[in-house]
Coordinates of C-alpha atoms in Angstrom, one line a residue:
M2 CA 7.3 -18.0 13.3
A3 CA 10.4 -19.7 14.9
L4 CA 9.6 -18.1 18.3
R5 CA 6.0 -19.2 18.0
R6 CA 7.1 -22.8 17.2
L7 CA 9.5 -22.8 20.2
R8 CA 6.8 -21.7 22.6
N9 CA 4.2 -24.1 21.3
G10 CA 6.8 -26.9 21.3
N11 CA 7.1 -26.3 25.1
G12 CA 3.3 -26.3 25.5
L13 CA 3.3 -22.7 26.8
S14 CA 1.0 -19.8 26.2
T15 CA 2.3 -16.3 25.7
T16 CA 1.0 -15.5 29.2
D17 CA 3.1 -18.3 30.6
V18 CA 6.2 -17.1 28.9
A19 CA 5.7 -13.4 29.7
R20 CA 5.3 -14.3 33.4
A21 CA 8.5 -16.5 33.4
V22 CA 10.8 -14.0 31.6
R23 CA 9.2 -10.8 32.9
M24 CA 8.1 -9.4 29.6
S25 CA 4.6 -8.3 28.7
Q26 CA 2.3 -10.8 27.0
S27 CA 1.8 -8.2 24.2
K28 CA 5.5 -7.9 23.6
I29 CA 5.9 -11.7 23.3
S30 CA 3.0 -11.9 20.9
R31 CA 4.2 -9.0 18.8
M32 CA 7.7 -10.4 18.6
E33 CA 6.3 -13.8 17.4
N34 CA 4.2 -12.1 14.7
A35 CA 7.1 -9.9 13.5
E36 CA 5.1 -6.7 14.4
I37 CA 8.1 -5.3 16.2
G38 CA 11.9 -5.8 15.9
C39 CA 13.6 -8.2 18.3
Y40 CA 16.5 -7.1 20.5
L41 CA 19.2 -9.7 20.7
D42 CA 19.2 -9.7 24.5
D43 CA 15.5 -10.5 24.5
L44 CA 16.0 -13.3 22.1
G45 CA 18.8 -14.7 24.3
T46 CA 16.5 -14.6 27.3
L47 CA 13.8 -16.5 25.4
F48 CA 16.3 -19.0 24.0
D49 CA 17.6 -19.7 27.5
F50 CA 14.0 -20.2 28.8
Y51 CA 13.1 -22.5 25.9
R52 CA 16.5 -24.4 26.3
V53 CA 17.3 -24.0 22.6
P54 CA 20.3 -26.2 21.5
E55 CA 23.5 -24.2 20.8
P56 CA 23.6 -24.8 17.0
R57 CA 19.9 -23.8 16.5
R58 CA 20.4 -20.8 18.9
D59 CA 23.4 -19.6 16.8
E60 CA 21.5 -20.0 13.6
L61 CA 18.5 -17.9 14.9
L62 CA 20.7 -15.2 16.4
A63 CA 22.7 -14.9 13.2
W64 CA 19.4 -14.4 11.3
A65 CA 18.3 -11.8 13.8
R66 CA 21.6 -9.9 13.4
R67 CA 21.2 -9.8 9.7
A68 CA 17.6 -8.6 10.0
E69 CA 18.8 -5.9 12.5
E70 CA 21.5 -4.7 10.0
R71 CA 18.8 -4.4 7.3
G72 CA 16.4 -2.6 9.7
Q73 CA 13.9 -5.3 9.1
V74 CA 10.9 -4.2 11.2
Q75 CA 7.2 -3.6 10.7
P76 CA 5.8 -1.6 8.9
V77 CA 7.5 -3.2 6.0
N78 CA 9.0 -1.7 2.8
P79 CA 6.3 0.9 1.8
L80 CA 6.7 -0.2 -1.8
L81 CA 5.5 -3.7 -1.0
P82 CA 1.9 -4.7 -0.3
V83 CA 3.0 -7.3 2.4
D84 CA 6.0 -8.7 4.1
W85 CA 6.4 -11.6 1.7
R86 CA 9.2 -13.3 3.5
A87 CA 7.3 -13.5 6.8
W88 CA 4.1 -14.6 5.0
L89 CA 5.9 -17.4 3.1
D90 CA 7.2 -18.8 6.4
F91 CA 3.7 -18.8 8.0
E92 CA 2.0 -20.1 4.9
D93 CA 4.5 -22.9 4.2
E94 CA 3.7 -24.6 7.5
A95 CA -0.1 -24.4 7.1
T96 CA -2.2 -27.4 6.3
S97 CA -5.2 -25.4 5.1
V98 CA -5.8 -21.8 3.9
R99 CA -9.1 -20.1 4.0
G100 CA -9.3 -16.7 2.4
Y101 CA -11.9 -14.0 1.7
Q102 CA -11.2 -11.6 -1.1
P103 CA -13.5 -8.7 -2.0
L104 CA -11.1 -6.9 -4.4
M105 CA -8.9 -9.4 -6.4
I106 CA -8.3 -13.0 -7.2
P107 CA -6.4 -14.6 -4.3
G108 CA -2.6 -14.9 -4.8
L109 CA -2.6 -18.7 -4.8
L110 CA -5.0 -18.7 -7.8
Q111 CA -3.5 -15.9 -9.9
T112 CA -1.9 -16.3 -13.3
P113 CA 1.5 -14.7 -13.8
E114 CA 0.0 -11.9 -15.9
Y115 CA -2.7 -11.2 -13.3
A116 CA -0.1 -11.2 -10.5
S117 CA 2.1 -8.8 -12.4
A118 CA -0.8 -6.4 -13.1
V119 CA -1.8 -6.4 -9.4
I120 CA 1.7 -5.8 -8.2
R121 CA 2.3 -2.9 -10.7
A122 CA -1.1 -1.4 -9.7
T123 CA -0.5 -1.6 -6.0
A124 CA 3.2 -0.8 -5.9
P125 CA 3.9 1.5 -8.9
G126 CA 7.4 2.4 -7.6
L127 CA 8.8 -1.0 -8.2
A128 CA 11.3 -1.6 -11.0
D129 CA 10.6 -4.3 -13.6
H130 CA 13.1 -6.8 -12.1
Q131 CA 11.5 -6.3 -8.6
V132 CA 8.0 -7.0 -10.1
D133 CA 9.4 -10.1 -11.9
E134 CA 10.9 -11.4 -8.6
M135 CA 7.6 -10.9 -6.7
V136 CA 5.7 -12.7 -9.5
A137 CA 8.1 -15.6 -9.4
S138 CA 7.7 -15.8 -5.7
R139 CA 3.9 -15.8 -6.0
M140 CA 4.1 -18.6 -8.6
A141 CA 6.4 -20.6 -6.4
R142 CA 3.9 -20.3 -3.5
Q143 CA 1.4 -22.0 -5.8
G144 CA 3.6 -25.1 -5.8
R145 CA 2.1 -25.9 -2.4
L146 CA -1.2 -26.7 -4.1
S147 CA 0.3 -29.6 -6.1
R148 CA 2.6 -31.3 -3.6
S149 CA 2.2 -34.9 -2.7
R150 CA 0.5 -33.6 0.5
P151 CA -1.0 -30.3 -0.9
V152 CA -2.3 -27.5 1.3
R153 CA -6.1 -27.3 1.2
L154 CA -7.3 -24.0 -0.2
D155 CA -10.9 -22.6 0.3
A156 CA -11.4 -19.3 -1.4
I157 CA -14.5 -17.0 -1.2
I158 CA -14.4 -14.2 -3.7
E159 CA -16.8 -11.4 -4.4
E160 CA -18.4 -11.8 -7.9
D161 CA -17.5 -8.2 -8.8
V162 CA -13.8 -9.2 -8.8
L163 CA -14.3 -11.2 -11.9
F164 CA -15.5 -8.2 -13.9
R165 CA -12.5 -6.0 -13.3
P166 CA -10.4 -5.8 -16.5
F167 CA -6.7 -5.8 -16.6
G168 CA -3.8 -6.3 -19.0
Q169 CA -4.0 -7.0 -22.7
A170 CA -6.9 -8.7 -24.5
G171 CA -7.4 -12.3 -23.4
A172 CA -5.7 -11.8 -20.0
L173 CA -9.0 -11.9 -18.1
Y174 CA -10.1 -14.9 -20.1
R175 CA -7.0 -16.8 -19.2
Q176 CA -7.3 -15.9 -15.5
L177 CA -10.9 -17.1 -15.4
R178 CA -10.0 -20.3 -17.2
H179 CA -7.2 -20.8 -14.6
L180 CA -9.7 -20.2 -11.8
V181 CA -12.0 -22.9 -13.1
D182 CA -9.2 -25.4 -13.7
S183 CA -7.9 -24.8 -10.2
A184 CA -11.3 -25.3 -8.6
S185 CA -11.6 -28.7 -10.3
R186 CA -8.9 -30.1 -7.9
R187 CA -10.2 -32.0 -4.9
T188 CA -8.2 -29.9 -2.5
I189 CA -9.3 -26.5 -3.8
T190 CA -12.7 -24.8 -3.5
V191 CA -13.7 -21.5 -5.1
R192 CA -17.0 -19.9 -4.1
L193 CA -18.5 -16.6 -5.2
I194 CA -20.6 -14.1 -3.3
R195 CA -23.1 -12.7 -5.8
R196 CA -23.0 -9.0 -6.4
D197 CA -26.6 -8.6 -5.3
V198 CA -26.1 -10.2 -1.8
E199 CA -27.0 -8.3 1.3
L200 CA -24.5 -6.5 3.6
H201 CA -22.3 -9.0 5.3
A202 CA -19.4 -9.8 7.7
G203 CA -16.8 -9.3 5.0
L204 CA -17.3 -5.6 4.7
T205 CA -14.3 -4.8 6.9
G206 CA -12.0 -6.2 4.3
S207 CA -10.1 -9.3 3.1
F208 CA -8.5 -11.8 5.5
V209 CA -6.8 -15.2 5.4
I210 CA -7.0 -17.9 8.0
L211 CA -4.1 -20.3 8.2
D212 CA -4.8 -23.7 10.0
Y213 CA -2.1 -26.0 11.3
D214 CA -2.0 -29.6 12.5
D215 CA -0.3 -29.0 15.8
E216 CA -0.6 -25.2 16.4
P217 CA -3.4 -22.7 16.8
S218 CA -4.8 -21.0 13.7
L219 CA -3.4 -17.7 12.5
V220 CA -5.1 -14.8 10.7
L221 CA -3.4 -12.4 8.2
L222 CA -4.6 -8.9 7.6
E223 CA -2.7 -6.8 5.1
N224 CA -2.7 -3.3 3.7
K225 CA -0.3 -1.3 1.5
V226 CA 2.4 -0.7 4.1
A227 CA 2.1 -3.4 6.7
S228 CA 0.9 -6.8 7.5
Q229 CA -0.6 -7.9 10.8
F230 CA -0.6 -11.5 12.0
L231 CA -3.2 -12.4 14.7
D232 CA -2.9 -15.4 17.0
D233 CA -4.9 -14.2 19.9
E234 CA -7.6 -16.8 20.4
A235 CA -10.5 -14.4 20.7
Q236 CA -9.4 -12.4 17.6
V237 CA -8.9 -15.6 15.5
A238 CA -12.3 -16.8 16.6
A239 CA -13.9 -13.6 15.4
Y240 CA -12.5 -14.2 11.9
V241 CA -13.5 -17.9 11.9
E242 CA -17.0 -16.7 12.8
S243 CA -16.9 -14.2 9.9
W244 CA -15.7 -17.0 7.6
A245 CA -18.6 -19.2 8.6
A246 CA -21.1 -16.4 7.9
L247 CA -19.6 -15.7 4.5
A248 CA -19.6 -19.4 3.6
E249 CA -23.4 -19.4 4.3
L250 CA -23.9 -16.5 1.9
A251 CA -21.6 -17.8 -0.9
C252 CA -22.8 -19.8 -3.9
S253 CA -22.0 -23.5 -3.9
E254 CA -18.9 -24.7 -5.7
D255 CA -20.9 -25.9 -8.7
E256 CA -23.0 -22.7 -9.0
S257 CA -19.8 -20.7 -8.7
A258 CA -18.1 -22.7 -11.5
D259 CA -21.2 -22.2 -13.7
L260 CA -21.1 -18.5 -13.2
I261 CA -17.4 -18.3 -14.1
N262 CA -17.9 -20.6 -17.1
D263 CA -20.8 -18.4 -18.3
M264 CA -18.4 -15.4 -18.2
I265 CA -15.8 -17.3 -20.1
S266 CA -18.4 -18.3 -22.8
S267 CA -19.5 -14.7 -23.2
M268 CA -15.9 -13.8 -24.1
G269 CA -15.7 -16.4 -26.9

């Protein structure tokens, strides 16, 4: 994210930078998106080109050295579903988050017990303290929803997700109640895609679009062992188009809230 900010701050494209420093455009993009490790010599070349001040340069190089010592490259730790540290950095700068989830409640809308159940199910090798740390991190992320200038969250969720049981009795009830309460905020929308809807653009899997005030949008794709951050204009546009198609198919906010409330009532 830091490399991306430096490039955008200079008003340059990845093609401009690649031509100037004699690296490939693909390499510049993959370094920015943490898809490959960064050699210190390459970073020095980029910092020279961006005219990074000495204190900031030293700070970034120190971070890179620590990452190199830890072997911090993609794919990420196979026990983790996503590189949380990189994702937190990207997400923290966003002004809006648009997410489509066909399999689970989005992380920003999960209760602690739901988050714990998801993490244990998807990464069974984690120790209890690791699960606790990841749950705490996920809950901390939700603080962005209640700041004085909160991030806007638009979530589209497949209806089937709401029927998947987990945890002890009452856990699903509390998660659904939390979902409705969250959707009542003016900066959060939750819309469902009914289980009987036709085949659609989301069949290739979940995705998240991050929007920024002064930078191009970014797309996150994730699987069990790695995360992929897309910033190519054409690729991002394809996901924005898919989002628009899914939004057309999804129920309205009010209808979605009614469906969730009907489920909650049936549990009473």
